[in-house]
Coordinates of C-alpha atoms (C1' of nucleotides) in Angstrom, one line a residue:
Chain A
X28 CA 92.0 67.5 95.9
X29 CA 94.1 68.9 93.3
X30 CA 95.6 67.5 90.5
X31 CA 98.2 65.1 92.3
X32 CA 98.8 63.5 95.4
X33 CA 102.1 64.2 96.5
X34 CA 100.9 65.1 100.2
X35 CA 103.2 62.9 101.6
X36 CA 106.2 65.0 100.8
X37 CA 104.6 68.7 100.9
X38 CA 105.9 69.5 104.2
X39 CA 109.5 69.7 103.0
X40 CA 108.6 70.1 99.2
X41 CA 110.5 72.3 96.8
X42 CA 107.5 72.5 94.4
X43 CA 106.6 76.3 94.0
X44 CA 102.8 75.2 94.1
X45 CA 103.2 73.4 97.6
X46 CA 104.7 76.5 99.2
X47 CA 102.5 78.7 101.5
X48 CA 105.0 81.2 101.2
X49 CA 104.2 81.7 97.5
X50 CA 100.9 81.8 97.9
X51 CA 101.1 84.6 100.3
X52 CA 103.5 86.4 98.1
X53 CA 101.2 86.2 95.2
X54 CA 98.3 86.8 97.2
X55 CA 99.6 90.3 98.6
X56 CA 100.7 91.4 95.1
X57 CA 97.4 90.8 93.6
X58 CA 95.9 92.8 96.1
X59 CA 98.1 96.0 95.8
X60 CA 97.6 95.6 92.3
X61 CA 93.9 95.8 92.6
X62 CA 94.0 98.7 94.9
X63 CA 96.3 100.8 92.3
X64 CA 93.7 102.2 90.1
X65 CA 91.5 103.0 93.3
X66 CA 94.3 104.7 95.2
X67 CA 95.6 106.6 92.1
X68 CA 92.3 108.6 92.2
X69 CA 93.4 109.9 95.7
X70 CA 97.1 110.3 94.6
X71 CA 98.2 107.7 97.1
X72 CA 100.3 104.4 96.8
X73 CA 99.3 101.3 98.7
X74 CA 101.9 102.0 101.6
X75 CA 101.0 105.9 101.9
X76 CA 97.3 104.6 102.0
X77 CA 98.3 102.4 105.0
X78 CA 99.9 105.5 106.4
X79 CA 96.9 107.5 106.2
X80 CA 94.8 104.9 107.7
X81 CA 96.9 105.0 110.8
X82 CA 96.7 108.8 110.7
X83 CA 92.9 109.0 110.2
X84 CA 92.6 106.8 113.2
X85 CA 95.2 108.2 115.5
X86 CA 95.4 111.8 114.6
X87 CA 99.2 112.5 115.3
X88 CA 101.9 110.1 115.7
X89 CA 105.6 109.8 115.5
X90 CA 107.5 108.1 112.8
X91 CA 108.4 105.5 115.5
X92 CA 104.8 104.8 116.4
X93 CA 103.8 104.6 112.6
X94 CA 106.8 101.8 112.2
X95 CA 105.3 99.8 115.0
X96 CA 102.1 100.1 113.8
X97 CA 102.9 99.1 110.1
X98 CA 106.1 97.0 111.1
X99 CA 108.2 99.0 108.7
X100 CA 111.6 100.7 109.2
X101 CA 112.3 104.3 109.4
X102 CA 114.5 103.9 106.4
X103 CA 111.3 103.0 104.5
X104 CA 109.2 105.5 106.1
X105 CA 111.1 108.8 106.0
X106 CA 111.1 108.9 102.1
X107 CA 107.7 107.9 101.8
X108 CA 106.6 110.7 104.5
X109 CA 108.5 113.1 102.7
X110 CA 106.4 112.3 99.3
X111 CA 103.2 112.7 101.5
X112 CA 104.3 115.9 102.6
X113 CA 105.4 117.4 99.5
X114 CA 102.0 116.1 98.2
X115 CA 100.4 118.4 101.0
X116 CA 98.8 115.8 103.0
X117 CA 100.7 115.5 105.9
X118 CA 103.0 118.0 108.0
X119 CA 106.1 116.9 110.2
X120 CA 107.9 118.8 113.1
X121 CA 110.5 117.8 115.9
X122 CA 108.5 117.4 118.9
X123 CA 109.2 120.1 121.5
X124 CA 109.5 117.7 124.8
X125 CA 111.8 115.1 122.8
X126 CA 113.7 116.4 119.7
X127 CA 114.6 113.0 118.8
X128 CA 110.8 112.5 117.7
X129 CA 109.3 113.8 114.7
X130 CA 105.2 114.1 114.9
X131 CA 103.2 113.4 111.8
X132 CA 100.0 115.0 111.4
X133 CA 97.4 115.5 109.0
X134 CA 97.0 118.9 106.9
X135 CA 93.5 120.0 106.2
X136 CA 93.9 118.2 102.7
X137 CA 94.8 115.1 104.3
X138 CA 91.9 115.1 106.6
X139 CA 89.7 115.7 104.1
X140 CA 90.8 112.8 101.9
X141 CA 89.4 110.5 104.4
X142 CA 85.9 111.1 102.8
X143 CA 87.1 110.1 99.4
X144 CA 88.7 106.9 100.8
X145 CA 85.8 105.6 102.3
X146 CA 84.5 103.2 99.4
X147 CA 88.0 101.5 99.1
X148 CA 87.5 99.0 101.6
X149 CA 84.3 97.8 100.8
X150 CA 85.3 98.1 97.1
X151 CA 88.6 95.6 97.9
X152 CA 86.5 93.5 100.0
X153 CA 84.0 92.8 97.3
X154 CA 86.9 92.0 95.1
X155 CA 88.7 89.3 97.4
X156 CA 85.4 87.8 97.1
X157 CA 85.6 85.6 100.5
X158 CA 82.5 85.4 102.9
X159 CA 82.8 87.0 106.2
X160 CA 83.7 83.8 107.8
X161 CA 86.6 83.0 105.4
X162 CA 87.8 86.7 105.9
X163 CA 87.9 86.2 109.4
X164 CA 89.7 82.9 109.4
X165 CA 92.2 84.4 107.1
X166 CA 92.9 87.3 109.0
X167 CA 93.2 85.1 112.2
X168 CA 95.6 82.6 110.4
X169 CA 97.9 85.4 109.0
X170 CA 98.2 87.3 112.1
X171 CA 99.2 83.9 114.0
X172 CA 101.8 83.2 111.3
X173 CA 103.4 86.5 111.4
X174 CA 103.5 86.3 115.0
X175 CA 105.2 83.2 114.8
X176 CA 107.4 84.3 112.1
X177 CA 108.4 87.4 113.8
X178 CA 109.1 85.8 117.3
X179 CA 110.9 82.7 116.2
Chain B
X3 CA 87.0 87.7 120.6
X4 CA 89.6 90.8 120.6
X5 CA 89.7 93.9 122.6
X6 CA 86.7 95.6 121.2
X7 CA 83.4 94.8 119.5
X8 CA 83.1 96.9 116.4
X9 CA 82.2 93.9 114.2
X10 CA 79.2 95.4 112.9
X11 CA 81.1 98.0 110.6
X12 CA 84.2 95.7 109.8
X13 CA 83.2 95.2 106.3
X14 CA 84.0 99.2 105.5
X15 CA 85.9 100.0 108.2
X16 CA 88.8 102.5 107.8
X17 CA 90.9 100.9 111.0
X18 CA 94.3 99.3 109.9
X19 CA 93.7 96.6 112.2
X20 CA 90.3 95.4 110.8
X21 CA 91.9 95.2 106.9
X22 CA 92.6 91.8 105.8
X23 CA 94.8 93.6 103.1
X24 CA 97.1 94.8 106.1
X25 CA 97.6 91.5 107.6
X26 CA 98.5 90.0 104.0
X27 CA 101.1 92.4 103.3
X28 CA 102.3 92.3 106.8
X29 CA 102.7 88.4 106.7
X30 CA 104.2 88.5 103.4
X31 CA 107.0 91.0 104.3
X32 CA 107.5 89.0 107.8
X33 CA 108.0 85.7 105.7
X34 CA 110.6 87.2 103.5
X35 CA 112.3 88.7 106.2
X36 CA 112.6 85.3 107.8
X37 CA 114.1 83.9 104.7
X38 CA 116.3 86.5 104.3
X39 CA 119.4 84.8 106.5
X40 CA 118.8 81.5 105.0
X41 CA 118.8 82.5 101.5
X42 CA 121.9 84.5 101.9
X43 CA 123.7 81.3 102.7
X44 CA 122.7 80.3 99.2
X45 CA 123.4 83.6 97.6
X46 CA 119.7 84.4 96.8
X47 CA 117.3 86.9 97.4
X48 CA 113.4 85.8 97.9
X49 CA 112.3 86.4 94.3
X50 CA 115.6 84.9 93.0
X51 CA 114.6 81.6 95.2
X52 CA 111.4 81.4 93.8
X53 CA 112.8 81.7 90.2
X54 CA 115.0 78.7 91.2
X55 CA 112.1 76.8 92.6
X56 CA 110.8 76.7 89.0
X57 CA 113.8 76.0 87.3
X58 CA 114.8 73.0 89.6
X59 CA 111.2 71.7 88.9
X60 CA 110.9 72.5 85.1
X61 CA 114.6 72.3 84.0
X62 CA 114.5 75.0 81.2
X63 CA 111.6 77.8 81.0
X64 CA 111.1 80.9 78.8
X65 CA 110.8 84.3 80.6
X66 CA 107.4 84.2 79.5
X67 CA 106.5 80.8 81.5
X68 CA 108.4 82.2 84.3
X69 CA 106.3 85.3 84.4
X70 CA 103.2 83.4 84.1
X71 CA 104.4 80.8 87.0
X72 CA 105.3 83.6 89.4
X73 CA 103.0 86.2 88.2
X74 CA 105.8 88.4 87.5
X75 CA 106.2 91.1 84.5
X76 CA 109.4 90.8 82.1
X77 CA 110.2 94.0 83.6
X78 CA 111.0 92.7 87.0
X79 CA 112.2 89.3 85.7
X80 CA 114.8 90.7 83.2
X81 CA 117.1 92.5 85.7
X82 CA 116.6 89.9 88.2
X83 CA 117.7 87.0 85.8
X84 CA 120.4 89.1 84.6
X85 CA 121.7 89.1 88.4
X86 CA 121.3 85.4 88.4
X87 CA 123.4 85.0 85.1
X88 CA 126.1 87.2 86.6
X89 CA 126.1 85.0 89.6
X90 CA 126.7 81.8 87.5
X91 CA 123.6 80.0 88.4
X92 CA 121.4 80.4 85.2
X93 CA 122.3 80.7 81.4
X94 CA 120.0 82.7 79.0
X95 CA 119.9 82.2 75.2
X96 CA 117.5 83.1 72.2
X97 CA 115.4 80.1 71.0
X98 CA 116.4 78.8 67.6
X99 CA 112.9 78.1 66.6
X100 CA 111.2 81.3 68.1
X101 CA 113.7 84.2 68.4
X102 CA 111.5 86.4 70.1
X103 CA 111.7 83.9 73.2
X104 CA 114.9 83.7 75.6
X105 CA 115.1 80.3 77.0
X106 CA 116.3 80.1 80.9
X107 CA 118.3 77.0 82.1
X108 CA 120.3 76.1 85.0
X109 CA 124.0 76.0 85.0
X110 CA 125.9 73.2 86.7
X111 CA 126.3 75.5 90.0
X112 CA 122.9 76.5 89.6
X113 CA 121.5 72.9 89.8
X114 CA 123.9 71.9 92.4
X115 CA 122.5 74.8 94.5
X116 CA 119.3 72.5 95.2
X117 CA 120.9 70.4 97.5
X118 CA 121.8 73.2 99.8
X119 CA 118.2 74.6 99.3
X120 CA 116.4 71.5 100.5
X121 CA 116.4 72.2 104.0
X122 CA 115.0 75.8 103.5
X123 CA 111.3 74.8 103.1
X124 CA 111.0 73.1 106.4
X125 CA 112.8 75.3 108.2
X126 CA 110.4 78.1 107.0
X127 CA 107.5 75.8 107.6
X128 CA 108.7 75.4 111.4
X129 CA 108.9 79.1 111.6
X130 CA 105.5 79.7 110.3
X131 CA 104.3 77.3 113.2
X132 CA 100.8 76.5 111.5
X133 CA 99.4 72.9 111.8
X134 CA 99.4 71.0 108.4
X135 CA 95.3 71.8 108.6
X136 CA 96.1 75.3 109.3
X137 CA 98.7 75.5 106.6
X138 CA 96.2 73.7 103.9
X139 CA 93.3 76.3 104.8
X140 CA 95.6 79.1 104.6
X141 CA 96.9 78.0 101.2
X142 CA 93.2 77.6 100.1
X143 CA 91.9 80.6 101.0
X144 CA 94.9 82.5 99.6
X145 CA 94.6 81.1 96.1
X146 CA 90.8 81.6 96.2
X147 CA 91.3 85.1 97.2
X148 CA 94.3 85.7 94.5
X149 CA 92.0 84.1 91.9
X150 CA 89.0 86.5 92.5
X151 CA 91.0 89.4 93.0
X152 CA 93.0 88.7 89.6
X153 CA 89.8 87.9 87.8
X154 CA 87.6 90.7 89.2
Chain C
dT3 C1' 127.3 115.7 137.2
dG4 C1' 129.5 113.9 133.2
dC5 C1' 129.8 110.6 130.1
dG6 C1' 128.9 106.0 128.2
dA7 C1' 124.6 103.6 126.3
dT8 C1' 120.7 104.0 124.0
dT9 C1' 116.7 105.9 121.1
dA10 C1' 114.9 108.5 116.9
dA11 C1' 115.2 109.7 112.5
dG12 C1' 117.6 109.9 108.3
dT13 C1' 120.9 108.5 104.3
dC14 C1' 122.8 105.6 101.3
dG15 C1' 123.0 101.2 98.3
dT16 C1' 120.8 97.0 96.6
dG17 C1' 117.1 94.9 94.7
dC18 C1' 112.3 94.1 94.0
dA19 C1' 107.5 95.5 91.3
dC20 C1' 104.9 97.6 87.7
dA21 C1' 103.4 100.9 84.4
dA22 C1' 104.7 102.8 80.0
dC23 C1' 107.2 102.3 76.4
dT24 C1' 110.7 100.1 72.5
dA25 C1' 112.2 96.8 69.5
dA26 C1' 112.5 92.8 67.2
dA27 C1' 110.3 88.6 65.7
dT28 C1' 106.3 86.0 64.3
dC29 C1' 101.7 85.2 62.9
dG30 C1' 97.6 85.5 60.0
dG31 C1' 94.5 87.1 56.8
dA32 C1' 93.6 89.8 52.5
Chain D
dT18 C1' 102.9 86.9 49.6
dC19 C1' 102.8 90.9 52.1
dC20 C1' 101.7 94.0 55.8
dG21 C1' 99.4 95.3 60.0
dA22 C1' 98.4 93.1 64.6
dT23 C1' 100.2 90.2 68.2
dT24 C1' 103.7 88.5 70.8
dT25 C1' 108.2 88.5 73.5
dA26 C1' 111.9 90.6 75.9
dG27 C1' 113.9 94.5 77.7
dT28 C1' 114.7 99.5 79.1
dT29 C1' 113.1 103.3 81.7
dG30 C1' 111.4 105.9 85.8
dT31 C1' 109.1 106.0 90.1
dG32 C1' 108.4 104.1 94.6
dC33 C1' 108.8 100.7 98.1
dA34 C1' 111.6 97.7 101.7
dC35 C1' 115.7 96.7 104.3
dG36 C1' 120.6 96.3 106.2
dA37 C1' 124.3 99.3 107.7
dC38 C1' 125.5 103.5 108.8
dT39 C1' 125.3 108.4 110.4
dT40 C1' 123.7 112.2 113.6
dA41 C1' 121.6 114.1 117.2
dA42 C1' 118.9 114.0 121.5
dT43 C1' 117.9 111.7 125.7
dC44 C1' 118.7 108.5 129.6
dG45 C1' 120.8 106.5 133.4
dC46 C1' 124.1 105.3 136.7
dA47 C1' 128.8 105.6 138.8

DNA sequence: TGCGATTAAGTCGTGCACAACTAAATCGGA
DNA sequence: TCCGATTTAGTTGTGCACGACTTAATCGCA
């Protein structure tokens, strides 16, 4: 299919272009780069946008729940949330019933931002240029891969 | 197929779990996390490993060529290469015929590391747990997506 | 009921990743 | 041949991402 026929040794190949991991890494960065100008208009970075997606969906969640949903450590989320709070989009407070937990909730400005974000997923979907079938297959395989890699 | 049937609005959905971009982002991080302990034995990070793959394949390349192959900016590569050089795996020198370019080449230690790295791709491939067919489909879709997103 | 184990959030240090910029070398047309 | 435009690396500043660690609160069982 491609230029050469080294299919035989592809499994253990050290060639960059044979590596699924590199295709994955390059694709992920290309997508966040594509998001950047769109999200800049909302004053968000890509990981901040993901946090906002969870909050728009769930309303109020703990840092721990955010970490579970996004598969991110608290050491990544804490500074990120601090920046969102400084930007006036979220509010944080210790939970009364369990003071180890911190509840994260949207401010009015954070909730309002949802409307401006509505067009983003379609714009990105269009830029990715996959058919609905390809999109579904890709999601399926990526989730399967993540599941396997994380468990192993 | 999954729990709920919001397939109708999936294209423009703001739900985290509908987003291909999130599946991609999570998968990419899960893979590099899986690589970490393996590469730690070689004294490499994941992006450093990718640079070494190119050098093992090509022998000697300019910073620019590395950037093209890995789709990374010189502002990412320069500090990374400085660390690889400090670790004794590569050497850098200005090209005589074009002093704007810097040639990156392996040291003996860097070339020798290739043998220790041989088992890595298979171990990762196994952890990803995709069939050869699934692996090929995933690579195809990710390259297509990257192509589309980068061009657009 | 008290105290060791667990859990939650956060800090710190290292290393990407990229935009914006700088400096130096090379190119190419008037 | 000369000088403005382009090319190439590299620096700086910001923001992830994660491991290792700290602190404080809660849990659970002897």
